Coordinates of C-alpha atoms in Angstrom, one line a residue:
Chain A
M206 CA 11.9 23.5 -17.0
A207 CA 14.0 24.9 -14.2
D208 CA 11.5 27.6 -13.3
S209 CA 8.7 25.0 -13.0
T210 CA 6.5 25.8 -10.1
G211 CA 3.1 24.9 -8.7
I212 CA 1.1 21.8 -8.2
L213 CA -1.3 20.9 -11.0
V214 CA -4.1 18.5 -10.4
L215 CA -5.7 17.0 -13.6
G216 CA -9.3 16.6 -12.6
E217 CA -12.0 14.5 -14.3
L218 CA -15.6 15.3 -14.8
E219 CA -18.7 13.1 -14.7
N220 CA -22.0 14.4 -15.9
S221 CA -20.3 17.9 -16.1
S222 CA -19.4 17.8 -12.4
L223 CA -16.0 17.4 -10.8
T224 CA -15.6 13.8 -9.6
S225 CA -14.9 12.9 -6.0
T226 CA -11.5 11.6 -7.1
A227 CA -10.7 15.1 -8.5
K228 CA -11.6 16.6 -5.1
E229 CA -9.4 14.0 -3.3
L230 CA -6.5 15.0 -5.6
L231 CA -7.1 18.6 -4.6
A232 CA -6.8 17.6 -1.0
A233 CA -3.5 15.9 -1.7
G234 CA -2.3 18.7 -3.8
R235 CA -3.2 21.3 -1.2
I236 CA -0.8 19.6 1.3
L237 CA 2.0 19.6 -1.3
A238 CA 1.3 23.2 -2.3
D239 CA 1.3 24.4 1.3
S240 CA 4.5 22.6 2.2
L241 CA 6.3 24.1 -0.8
D242 CA 4.5 27.4 -0.5
Q243 CA 3.4 27.2 -4.1
K244 CA 0.1 27.5 -5.9
L245 CA -2.4 24.7 -6.5
S246 CA -4.0 24.6 -9.9
I247 CA -6.5 22.3 -11.5
G248 CA -6.7 21.5 -15.1
I249 CA -10.1 20.3 -16.5
V250 CA -11.2 19.6 -20.1
G251 CA -14.6 19.3 -21.6
A252 CA -17.5 21.6 -22.2
D253 CA -19.2 24.1 -19.9
L254 CA -16.4 24.0 -17.3
E255 CA -16.9 27.2 -15.4
P256 CA -19.1 25.6 -12.6
S257 CA -16.6 22.8 -12.1
A258 CA -13.7 25.4 -12.0
Q259 CA -15.6 27.2 -9.2
D260 CA -16.2 23.9 -7.4
A261 CA -12.5 23.0 -7.6
I262 CA -11.6 26.4 -6.2
A263 CA -14.0 25.9 -3.3
H264 CA -12.2 22.5 -2.7
G265 CA -8.8 24.0 -2.5
A266 CA -7.5 25.1 -5.9
D267 CA -6.0 28.6 -6.3
Q268 CA -6.4 28.6 -10.0
A269 CA -8.1 26.6 -12.8
Y270 CA -6.9 25.9 -16.3
L271 CA -9.7 25.1 -18.7
V272 CA -9.7 23.7 -22.2
N273 CA -13.2 24.2 -23.5
N274 CA -13.9 22.1 -26.5
A275 CA -17.0 20.1 -27.5
L276 CA -14.7 17.3 -28.8
L277 CA -13.7 16.8 -25.2
S278 CA -17.1 16.4 -23.7
E279 CA -16.9 12.6 -24.1
Y280 CA -13.8 10.7 -23.1
Q281 CA -11.5 9.9 -26.0
P282 CA -8.0 8.9 -25.0
E283 CA -6.0 10.7 -27.8
L284 CA -8.0 14.0 -27.7
H285 CA -7.9 14.1 -23.9
L286 CA -4.2 13.3 -23.8
A287 CA -3.6 16.2 -26.3
A288 CA -5.6 18.6 -24.1
L289 CA -4.0 17.5 -20.8
S290 CA -0.5 17.7 -22.2
H291 CA -1.3 21.2 -23.5
I292 CA -2.4 22.2 -20.0
C293 CA 0.8 20.8 -18.5
R294 CA 3.0 22.6 -20.9
Q295 CA 1.1 25.9 -20.4
A296 CA 1.0 25.6 -16.7
G297 CA 4.6 24.4 -16.3
P298 CA 4.1 22.9 -12.9
S299 CA 6.7 21.2 -10.7
I300 CA 4.3 18.5 -9.7
I301 CA 1.3 16.9 -11.5
L302 CA -1.3 14.7 -9.8
M303 CA -3.7 12.5 -11.6
G304 CA -6.3 9.9 -10.3
R305 CA -5.6 6.3 -11.0
T306 CA -9.1 6.0 -12.4
E307 CA -10.4 4.1 -15.5
S308 CA -9.2 6.8 -17.8
G309 CA -6.2 7.9 -15.6
R310 CA -4.8 4.4 -16.0
E311 CA -4.7 4.9 -19.7
L312 CA -3.6 8.6 -19.8
A313 CA -1.0 9.0 -17.0
P314 CA 1.7 6.7 -18.4
R315 CA 1.3 8.2 -21.9
L316 CA 1.3 11.8 -20.5
A317 CA 4.5 11.2 -18.6
V318 CA 6.3 9.8 -21.6
R319 CA 5.0 12.7 -23.7
L320 CA 6.5 15.1 -21.1
G321 CA 9.7 13.1 -21.1
V322 CA 9.5 12.0 -17.5
G323 CA 8.6 9.0 -15.3
L324 CA 5.4 8.4 -13.4
A325 CA 4.9 7.3 -9.8
Q326 CA 1.9 5.0 -10.3
D327 CA -1.0 4.1 -8.0
C328 CA 0.2 6.0 -4.9
L329 CA -1.5 6.0 -1.6
E330 CA 0.3 9.0 -0.2
V331 CA 2.5 11.9 -1.5
S332 CA 4.6 14.3 0.6
I333 CA 7.4 16.7 0.2
D334 CA 10.9 15.7 1.4
P335 CA 12.0 18.6 3.7
D336 CA 15.6 18.5 2.5
S337 CA 15.4 18.0 -1.3
K338 CA 11.9 19.6 -1.7
R339 CA 11.1 16.7 -4.0
M340 CA 7.9 14.7 -3.9
I341 CA 8.0 11.3 -2.2
A342 CA 5.3 9.0 -3.3
L343 CA 4.3 5.8 -1.3
R344 CA 3.0 3.0 -3.4
P345 CA 2.1 -0.6 -2.7
V346 CA 4.1 -3.1 -4.9
Y347 CA 4.2 -6.9 -5.2
G348 CA 0.4 -6.9 -4.8
G349 CA 0.6 -4.9 -1.6
N350 CA 3.1 -7.2 0.1
A351 CA 5.7 -4.4 0.1
M352 CA 5.6 -0.6 0.2
A353 CA 7.9 1.4 -2.0
A354 CA 8.8 5.1 -1.5
V355 CA 9.7 6.5 -4.9
V356 CA 11.0 9.8 -6.2
C357 CA 10.6 11.1 -9.8
T358 CA 14.0 12.4 -10.9
G359 CA 12.7 14.6 -13.8
T360 CA 10.6 17.7 -13.9
P361 CA 7.6 17.8 -13.8
Q362 CA 7.2 15.1 -11.2
I363 CA 4.0 13.1 -11.8
A364 CA 2.1 10.8 -9.5
S365 CA -1.2 9.0 -10.1
I366 CA -3.1 8.6 -6.8
R367 CA -5.4 5.7 -5.9
P368 CA -9.0 6.8 -5.6
K369 CA -10.2 7.2 -2.0
A370 CA -6.6 7.4 -0.7
Y371 CA -7.5 11.0 0.4
E372 CA -10.6 12.7 1.7
P373 CA -11.8 15.7 -0.2
L374 CA -11.6 19.0 1.7
E375 CA -14.8 20.6 2.8
A376 CA -16.1 23.0 0.2
D377 CA -15.4 26.6 1.1
P378 CA -17.5 28.8 -1.2
S379 CA -15.8 31.9 0.0
R380 CA -12.5 30.9 -1.7
H381 CA -11.6 32.8 -4.8
G382 CA -9.3 31.9 -7.6
E383 CA -8.4 32.7 -11.1
T384 CA -9.7 30.9 -14.2
V385 CA -7.5 30.6 -17.3
S386 CA -9.1 29.5 -20.5
L387 CA -6.6 27.9 -22.9
D388 CA -7.1 27.7 -26.6
L389 CA -6.4 24.5 -28.3
D390 CA -7.1 23.4 -31.9
L391 CA -8.2 19.8 -31.8
D392 CA -8.4 17.8 -35.0
P393 CA -11.1 15.1 -34.8
S394 CA -8.8 12.9 -36.9
M395 CA -6.4 12.6 -34.0
A396 CA -8.9 10.2 -32.4
R397 CA -7.8 6.8 -33.6
V398 CA -9.4 4.8 -30.9
K399 CA -13.1 4.7 -31.5
L400 CA -15.9 3.6 -29.3
V401 CA -18.1 1.2 -31.3
E402 CA -20.6 0.2 -28.7
R403 CA -21.2 0.5 -25.0
V404 CA -23.4 -2.0 -23.2
E405 CA -24.4 -1.0 -19.7
E406 CA -24.9 -4.1 -17.7
E407 CA -28.1 -4.5 -15.8
S408 CA -26.4 -4.9 -12.5
E409 CA -28.6 -4.2 -9.5
G410 CA -25.4 -4.2 -7.5
V411 CA -23.1 -1.5 -6.6
Q412 CA -19.8 -1.0 -8.4
L413 CA -17.0 -2.9 -6.7
E414 CA -14.3 -0.3 -7.2
T415 CA -16.2 2.6 -5.7
A416 CA -18.3 0.8 -3.2
R417 CA -18.2 2.0 0.4
I418 CA -19.0 -1.6 1.6
V419 CA -18.0 -4.8 -0.2
V420 CA -19.1 -8.3 0.6
A421 CA -17.2 -11.2 -1.0
G422 CA -17.1 -15.0 -0.8
G423 CA -14.4 -17.6 -1.5
R424 CA -13.7 -21.2 -2.1
G425 CA -15.1 -22.2 1.3
L426 CA -18.6 -21.4 0.1
G427 CA -18.4 -24.6 -1.9
G428 CA -20.6 -23.6 -4.9
P429 CA -22.5 -20.9 -6.7
A430 CA -25.7 -21.1 -4.6
P431 CA -24.3 -19.5 -1.4
F432 CA -23.5 -16.3 -3.3
K433 CA -27.3 -15.7 -3.4
D434 CA -27.0 -15.5 0.4
L435 CA -24.2 -13.0 0.1
E436 CA -26.3 -11.0 -2.4
V437 CA -28.9 -10.6 0.3
V438 CA -26.3 -9.2 2.7
A439 CA -25.0 -6.9 -0.1
K440 CA -28.5 -5.6 -0.8
L441 CA -29.2 -4.9 2.8
L442 CA -26.0 -2.9 3.1
R443 CA -26.1 -1.4 -0.4
A444 CA -22.7 -3.1 -0.9
G445 CA -20.8 -4.3 -3.9
I446 CA -20.4 -8.0 -4.2
G447 CA -17.2 -9.8 -5.2
A448 CA -15.3 -13.1 -4.9
S449 CA -11.9 -14.6 -4.6
R450 CA -10.1 -16.0 -7.6
A451 CA -10.8 -19.6 -6.5
A452 CA -14.6 -18.9 -6.7
V453 CA -14.2 -17.3 -10.1
D454 CA -11.9 -20.1 -11.5
A455 CA -14.5 -22.6 -10.3
G456 CA -17.0 -20.9 -12.5
W457 CA -19.3 -20.0 -9.6
V458 CA -19.4 -16.3 -10.4
P459 CA -18.2 -14.3 -13.5
P460 CA -14.7 -12.9 -13.8
P461 CA -15.7 -9.2 -13.2
W462 CA -16.5 -10.3 -9.6
Q463 CA -12.9 -11.2 -8.9
I464 CA -11.0 -9.2 -6.3
G465 CA -7.3 -9.6 -6.1
L466 CA -4.0 -9.4 -7.8
T467 CA -5.4 -10.6 -11.1
G468 CA -8.8 -8.9 -10.5
K469 CA -10.2 -5.7 -9.1
T470 CA -8.7 -3.5 -6.5
I471 CA -11.2 -2.3 -4.0
T472 CA -10.9 0.4 -1.3
P473 CA -14.1 0.2 0.7
D474 CA -14.6 1.5 4.3
L475 CA -15.9 -2.0 5.2
Y476 CA -15.0 -5.3 3.5
I477 CA -16.9 -8.4 4.7
T478 CA -15.2 -11.6 3.6
V479 CA -17.0 -15.0 3.9
A480 CA -15.0 -18.2 3.6
I481 CA -12.0 -16.4 2.1
S482 CA -8.7 -17.6 3.4
G483 CA -6.8 -14.4 2.5
A484 CA -4.1 -15.6 0.2
S485 CA -1.7 -12.8 -0.8
Q486 CA -3.1 -13.0 -4.3
H487 CA -6.5 -11.9 -2.8
M488 CA -5.1 -9.4 -0.3
A489 CA -3.4 -7.6 -3.1
G490 CA -6.8 -6.4 -4.2
C491 CA -8.1 -5.3 -0.9
S492 CA -5.1 -3.8 1.0
G493 CA -6.9 -0.4 0.7
A494 CA -9.9 -1.6 2.6
K495 CA -10.2 0.4 5.9
V496 CA -11.8 -2.4 8.0
I497 CA -11.8 -6.1 7.0
V498 CA -14.3 -8.5 8.6
A499 CA -13.6 -12.2 8.3
I500 CA -16.0 -15.2 8.7
N501 CA -14.0 -18.3 8.3
K502 CA -13.9 -21.7 10.0
D503 CA -10.1 -21.9 10.0
S504 CA -8.7 -19.8 12.9
E505 CA -5.3 -20.0 11.3
A506 CA -6.4 -18.5 8.0
N507 CA -4.3 -15.6 6.8
I508 CA -7.4 -13.4 6.6
F509 CA -7.5 -13.1 10.4
K510 CA -4.1 -11.4 10.3
E511 CA -5.6 -8.6 8.2
A512 CA -9.0 -8.5 9.7
R513 CA -10.2 -6.0 12.3
Y514 CA -13.2 -8.2 13.4
G515 CA -13.6 -11.9 12.9
V516 CA -15.8 -14.9 13.6
V517 CA -14.2 -18.3 13.6
G518 CA -17.0 -20.6 12.5
D519 CA -18.9 -22.3 9.7
W520 CA -20.4 -19.6 7.5
K521 CA -23.6 -21.8 7.1
K522 CA -24.3 -21.2 10.8
V523 CA -22.8 -17.7 11.2
L524 CA -24.2 -16.0 8.1
P525 CA -28.0 -16.5 8.6
A526 CA -27.9 -15.0 12.1
F527 CA -25.6 -12.2 10.9
T528 CA -27.9 -11.5 8.0
E529 CA -31.1 -11.5 10.2
T530 CA -29.5 -9.1 12.7
L531 CA -28.3 -6.8 9.9
R532 CA -31.9 -6.8 8.6
E533 CA -33.2 -5.7 12.0
L534 CA -30.5 -3.0 12.3
V535 CA -31.0 -1.4 8.9
E536 CA -34.7 -1.7 8.5
Chain B
M62 CA -0.6 -11.3 -45.6
S63 CA 0.4 -12.8 -42.4
L64 CA -0.3 -10.7 -39.3
N65 CA 2.7 -10.0 -37.1
I66 CA 1.8 -10.0 -33.4
V67 CA 4.3 -9.1 -30.7
V68 CA 3.6 -10.1 -27.1
L69 CA 5.3 -8.4 -24.2
A70 CA 6.0 -10.8 -21.4
K71 CA 7.9 -10.3 -18.1
Q72 CA 9.5 -12.9 -15.9
V73 CA 8.4 -12.3 -12.3
I74 CA 8.8 -13.8 -8.9
D75 CA 5.9 -16.2 -8.4
P76 CA 3.2 -14.1 -6.8
E77 CA 1.6 -17.3 -5.4
M78 CA 4.6 -18.1 -3.3
P79 CA 4.0 -18.5 0.4
M80 CA 4.0 -15.2 2.2
S81 CA 6.7 -16.5 4.5
A82 CA 9.1 -16.6 1.6
F83 CA 8.5 -13.0 0.7
Q84 CA 11.5 -10.9 1.9
V85 CA 12.7 -7.4 1.3
D86 CA 16.3 -6.3 1.2
R87 CA 15.7 -2.9 2.5
E88 CA 19.3 -1.7 2.2
N89 CA 19.3 -2.4 -1.5
R90 CA 15.7 -1.5 -1.9
Q91 CA 14.8 -4.8 -3.7
V92 CA 12.7 -7.9 -3.1
V93 CA 14.9 -10.9 -2.4
T94 CA 14.5 -13.5 -5.1
P95 CA 13.5 -16.7 -3.3
A96 CA 16.0 -19.4 -3.8
N97 CA 13.8 -22.4 -4.1
I98 CA 10.8 -21.0 -5.9
P99 CA 11.1 -20.7 -9.7
P100 CA 9.9 -17.5 -11.4
V101 CA 6.9 -17.4 -13.6
V102 CA 5.7 -15.6 -16.7
N103 CA 3.6 -12.7 -15.3
G104 CA 0.0 -13.9 -15.2
F105 CA -1.6 -11.1 -17.3
D106 CA 1.2 -11.6 -19.9
E107 CA 0.0 -15.3 -20.2
N108 CA -3.4 -13.8 -20.9
A109 CA -1.7 -11.7 -23.6
V110 CA -0.1 -14.8 -25.1
E111 CA -3.5 -16.4 -25.1
A112 CA -5.1 -13.4 -26.8
A113 CA -2.5 -13.6 -29.6
L114 CA -2.9 -17.3 -30.0
R115 CA -6.7 -16.9 -30.3
I116 CA -6.1 -14.6 -33.2
K117 CA -3.6 -17.0 -34.7
D118 CA -6.3 -19.8 -34.3
T119 CA -8.5 -17.9 -36.8
Q120 CA -6.1 -16.4 -39.3
D121 CA -2.5 -16.5 -40.6
A122 CA -0.4 -14.9 -37.9
T123 CA 3.0 -15.0 -36.4
V124 CA 3.4 -14.5 -32.6
T125 CA 6.7 -13.2 -31.3
V126 CA 7.2 -13.0 -27.5
L127 CA 9.5 -10.3 -26.3
S128 CA 10.9 -10.0 -22.8
M129 CA 13.5 -7.9 -21.1
G130 CA 15.6 -8.7 -18.0
Q131 CA 19.0 -9.3 -16.6
S132 CA 18.8 -13.1 -16.5
F133 CA 16.1 -15.6 -17.5
A134 CA 14.9 -19.0 -16.5
L135 CA 14.8 -20.4 -20.0
D136 CA 12.3 -23.2 -19.3
V137 CA 9.9 -20.7 -17.7
M138 CA 10.2 -18.2 -20.5
K139 CA 9.7 -20.9 -23.1
K140 CA 6.2 -21.5 -21.8
P141 CA 4.6 -19.2 -24.4
L142 CA 6.4 -21.2 -27.1
S143 CA 4.9 -24.4 -25.8
M144 CA 1.5 -22.8 -25.8
G145 CA 2.0 -22.1 -29.5
A146 CA 3.9 -18.8 -30.0
D147 CA 6.3 -18.9 -32.9
S148 CA 9.4 -17.3 -31.5
L149 CA 10.9 -15.8 -28.3
V150 CA 13.2 -12.8 -28.2
L151 CA 15.0 -12.2 -24.9
L152 CA 16.6 -8.8 -24.3
Q153 CA 19.3 -9.7 -21.8
D154 CA 22.0 -7.5 -20.5
E155 CA 23.7 -6.7 -17.2
A156 CA 22.5 -3.2 -17.7
F157 CA 18.9 -4.3 -17.7
Q158 CA 19.1 -5.0 -14.0
N159 CA 16.6 -2.3 -13.0
T160 CA 13.4 -3.4 -14.6
V161 CA 11.5 -1.2 -12.1
D162 CA 11.8 2.0 -14.1
S163 CA 9.0 1.8 -16.7
F164 CA 10.4 4.6 -18.8
T165 CA 13.7 2.9 -19.5
V166 CA 12.1 -0.5 -19.9
A167 CA 9.8 1.0 -22.5
Q168 CA 12.8 2.6 -24.3
V169 CA 14.6 -0.7 -24.6
L170 CA 11.5 -2.6 -25.7
T171 CA 10.8 0.0 -28.3
A172 CA 14.3 -0.4 -29.7
A173 CA 13.7 -4.1 -29.9
I174 CA 10.3 -3.8 -31.6
R175 CA 11.9 -1.4 -34.2
K176 CA 14.6 -4.0 -34.7
L177 CA 12.0 -6.7 -35.2
G178 CA 10.7 -4.7 -38.1
D179 CA 7.1 -5.0 -39.3
F180 CA 4.5 -5.6 -36.7
D181 CA 0.7 -5.1 -36.8
L182 CA -0.3 -5.6 -33.2
I183 CA 1.4 -5.5 -29.8
I184 CA -0.4 -7.3 -26.9
A185 CA 0.7 -7.1 -23.3
G186 CA -0.7 -7.9 -19.9
R187 CA -2.4 -5.0 -18.1
Q188 CA 0.3 -4.9 -15.4
A189 CA 3.1 -7.0 -13.9
S190 CA 2.5 -8.7 -10.5
D191 CA 5.8 -7.4 -9.1
W192 CA 5.9 -3.7 -9.4
D193 CA 2.3 -3.3 -10.5
N194 CA 3.2 -0.3 -12.6
A195 CA 0.8 -0.9 -15.5
Q196 CA 2.9 1.6 -17.5
V197 CA 5.2 -0.2 -19.9
P198 CA 2.7 -1.1 -22.6
L199 CA 1.3 2.5 -22.7
A200 CA 4.8 4.0 -22.6
V201 CA 5.8 1.8 -25.6
A202 CA 2.7 2.8 -27.4
E203 CA 3.5 6.5 -26.8
L204 CA 7.1 6.1 -28.0
L205 CA 5.9 4.3 -31.1
D206 CA 3.0 6.6 -31.6
L207 CA 0.5 3.8 -31.6
P208 CA -3.2 3.9 -30.5
S209 CA -3.7 2.0 -27.3
I210 CA -6.6 0.1 -25.9
T211 CA -6.4 -1.2 -22.3
I212 CA -7.8 -4.1 -20.3
G213 CA -9.4 -6.0 -23.1
K214 CA -11.2 -9.3 -22.6
K215 CA -11.6 -10.1 -26.3
V216 CA -9.3 -9.1 -29.1
E217 CA -10.1 -9.6 -32.7
V218 CA -8.4 -8.4 -35.9
G219 CA -9.8 -7.8 -39.3
D220 CA -9.8 -5.2 -42.1
G221 CA -6.6 -3.5 -40.8
R222 CA -8.3 -2.8 -37.4
V223 CA -8.2 -4.3 -34.0
N224 CA -11.5 -4.7 -32.2
V225 CA -11.5 -5.0 -28.5
E226 CA -14.2 -5.8 -26.0
R227 CA -13.4 -4.3 -22.6
Q228 CA -14.8 -4.7 -19.2
T229 CA -15.7 -1.4 -17.6
P230 CA -17.2 -0.8 -14.2
E231 CA -20.6 -0.1 -15.9
G232 CA -20.6 -3.0 -18.3
T233 CA -18.8 -3.7 -21.5
E234 CA -17.4 -1.5 -24.3
I235 CA -16.4 -2.4 -27.8
V236 CA -13.5 -0.2 -28.9
E237 CA -11.5 -0.3 -32.1
A238 CA -8.4 1.2 -33.6
P239 CA -6.4 1.0 -36.8
L240 CA -3.4 -1.2 -36.9
P241 CA -0.6 -1.1 -35.8
A242 CA -1.9 -0.8 -32.3
M243 CA -1.2 -1.7 -28.7
V244 CA -3.7 -3.7 -26.6
T245 CA -3.4 -4.7 -23.0
V246 CA -5.5 -7.6 -21.6
S247 CA -6.5 -8.9 -18.2
N248 CA -7.7 -12.0 -16.5
E249 CA -11.2 -11.4 -17.9
L250 CA -9.9 -12.7 -21.2
G251 CA -10.1 -16.2 -19.6
Q252 CA -7.7 -19.0 -18.8
P253 CA -4.6 -19.2 -20.9
R254 CA -4.4 -22.5 -22.7
Y255 CA -2.3 -25.3 -21.4
P256 CA 0.8 -26.3 -23.4
T257 CA 0.2 -29.5 -25.4
L258 CA 2.7 -32.3 -25.5
R259 CA 3.4 -31.4 -29.1
G260 CA 3.8 -27.8 -28.1
I261 CA 6.3 -28.7 -25.4
M262 CA 8.3 -30.8 -27.9
A263 CA 8.3 -28.0 -30.4
A264 CA 9.4 -25.5 -27.7
T265 CA 12.3 -27.7 -26.7
R266 CA 13.7 -27.5 -30.2
K267 CA 13.3 -23.7 -30.5
Q268 CA 16.1 -21.5 -29.3
P269 CA 15.3 -17.9 -28.2
T270 CA 17.0 -15.0 -30.0
I271 CA 19.0 -13.1 -27.4
W272 CA 19.8 -9.4 -27.9
S273 CA 22.1 -7.4 -25.7
A274 CA 21.9 -3.6 -25.2
Q275 CA 24.6 -3.3 -27.9
D276 CA 22.7 -5.5 -30.3
L277 CA 19.8 -3.1 -29.9
G278 CA 22.0 0.0 -30.3
V279 CA 20.9 1.1 -26.8
N280 CA 23.4 3.3 -25.1
T281 CA 23.0 2.1 -21.5
S282 CA 24.8 5.1 -20.0
K283 CA 22.0 7.2 -21.5
L284 CA 19.2 5.1 -19.9
Q285 CA 18.4 7.6 -17.2
H286 CA 16.1 6.2 -14.5
Q287 CA 13.1 8.5 -14.2
V288 CA 11.7 7.0 -11.0
E289 CA 14.0 6.0 -8.2
T290 CA 13.0 3.8 -5.3
V291 CA 14.3 5.5 -2.1
D292 CA 12.8 3.0 0.3
L293 CA 11.2 -0.5 0.2
Y294 CA 9.7 -2.2 3.3
L295 CA 7.1 -4.6 4.5
P296 CA 4.1 -2.8 5.6
T297 CA 3.5 -3.1 9.3
T298 CA 0.1 -4.3 10.3
D299 CA -1.1 -2.7 13.5
K300 CA -4.3 -4.6 13.0
E301 CA -5.4 -6.7 16.0
C302 CA -8.3 -9.0 15.0
E303 CA -11.1 -8.9 17.5
V304 CA -12.5 -12.3 17.4
I305 CA -16.3 -12.2 18.2
Q306 CA -17.2 -15.2 20.2
G307 CA -20.9 -15.9 21.0
E308 CA -22.6 -18.9 22.7
D309 CA -22.6 -20.7 19.4
E310 CA -21.8 -19.9 15.8
A311 CA -25.2 -18.3 15.1
D312 CA -24.8 -16.1 18.2
S313 CA -21.3 -15.0 17.0
G314 CA -22.9 -14.0 13.7
R315 CA -25.5 -11.9 15.5
L316 CA -22.9 -10.3 17.8
L317 CA -20.8 -9.5 14.7
A318 CA -23.6 -7.5 13.2
L319 CA -24.1 -5.6 16.4
K320 CA -20.4 -4.9 16.6
L321 CA -20.4 -3.4 13.2
R322 CA -23.3 -1.2 14.1
E323 CA -21.5 -0.2 17.3
A324 CA -18.4 0.7 15.3
K325 CA -20.6 2.8 13.1
L326 CA -19.5 0.8 10.1
I327 CA -23.1 0.0 9.0

């Protein structure tokens, strides 16, 4: 595809609206498109796509490719993959950006192989090399202990971008763009993976991965009961609640709470850690946190190397006063 | 009919090693293998072995562990055997040096899976703790045209289908696909079993099958890397921790909350 041109963002919808991640991708794509002086397009699939296409254009896209098909209104990996690869082939872009979201994790590697190229996975930043005009993608590796700059050698170049790595552009309703509807025959029998049952958990809490504030506790809490105190803090701040692996391994809280290399990756604006030492295994899951706060009695704990604000002290004495002051501030 | 399960497992630098031992050779764009710290089987891949063994606990199944690399610590890679896997196949070749490029790794693994012959289910860890790519299992599935289900916490097989319980941000999902299929698993599956003494004895007697690129019919000159690392470095932390010090610990807690408000973080 020597004449490949343009940046193509593959955007996701939630409740028929463009997700925030899709808008972040448009912000990243806009930078690439402007530095290459190329067009920025978005590809979206599902049903009733026109409003989302206009929303995408307001958020930076020059053009929108739509695959309207009722079979695509619910996420199904094989059908979505077929639709996305169809858009990629029709659009013939030089660069494709996807979100490293729940579905992006499944689709991006398969899409890359289907297009015969490699994927730069889980990137925090993408830019254009001024000499080669190729995309350079920055990605954390070894659980965030090292950063790698990678280049895709094939065409199209594909990167998946970590959610919240970019800020969406402010919507500009005066922007205009073209909408291209693509026809695609989808056979329902292509869907081999079937959803049997979905159980939404009654969690009062906020989702860890998308939370703006996260509160977490570690081994130093000494048992399951103190997590109740953390839940109070989480509720006050409308924060997600998590734990280090030590606390999960000890059985104090369930595995979905785990933040770290073998758990969840979080990217909050504020991450409050209580009695977490900050082992590299844990830091791997929170290297994307903008501000880390540490409450720990060990002044030598690694967490203080990563924290912006810290209190050296016993959480049993620090936390009640911290919580009470928070309560006064937010109520 | 015995069920043939293939588990993909990678040998990685121990992610639990002290941070001080973690070094990057920037010139050669690679992480320095620490001299005195033995490698480990990637954590999520141990979960994959466990998932396979749980199936084997309930029905007639054969578990083959497949790994690719330039060189292996045999005692480390034999751990899945001592946990109860039936056989170990190591894809070992000088040309397999760059296991960073998921695309080429997937091509080699696919060649090996085809050479193994009949298989019903491939299980792999959701990602490796070194390059965190989370791509190889899905790339193999794509090359073999298999349905794939990711990040499972419970994997069951019956009636020619695989049934997987997955953790999602909203709750749990049960998803199924016809065999043959690819499933990736995560820590949510639970602790991998410890090798038993009997398992360790059995593993000592077992020798891995070792296949080179030539054995696999893989033309290494045609293994074009699709992603190149152009730089690798330790991230610089410009973070200076502001330690909040009050009159006592409670006062520090109070001041911390006020500080967060002042910084407009809450």
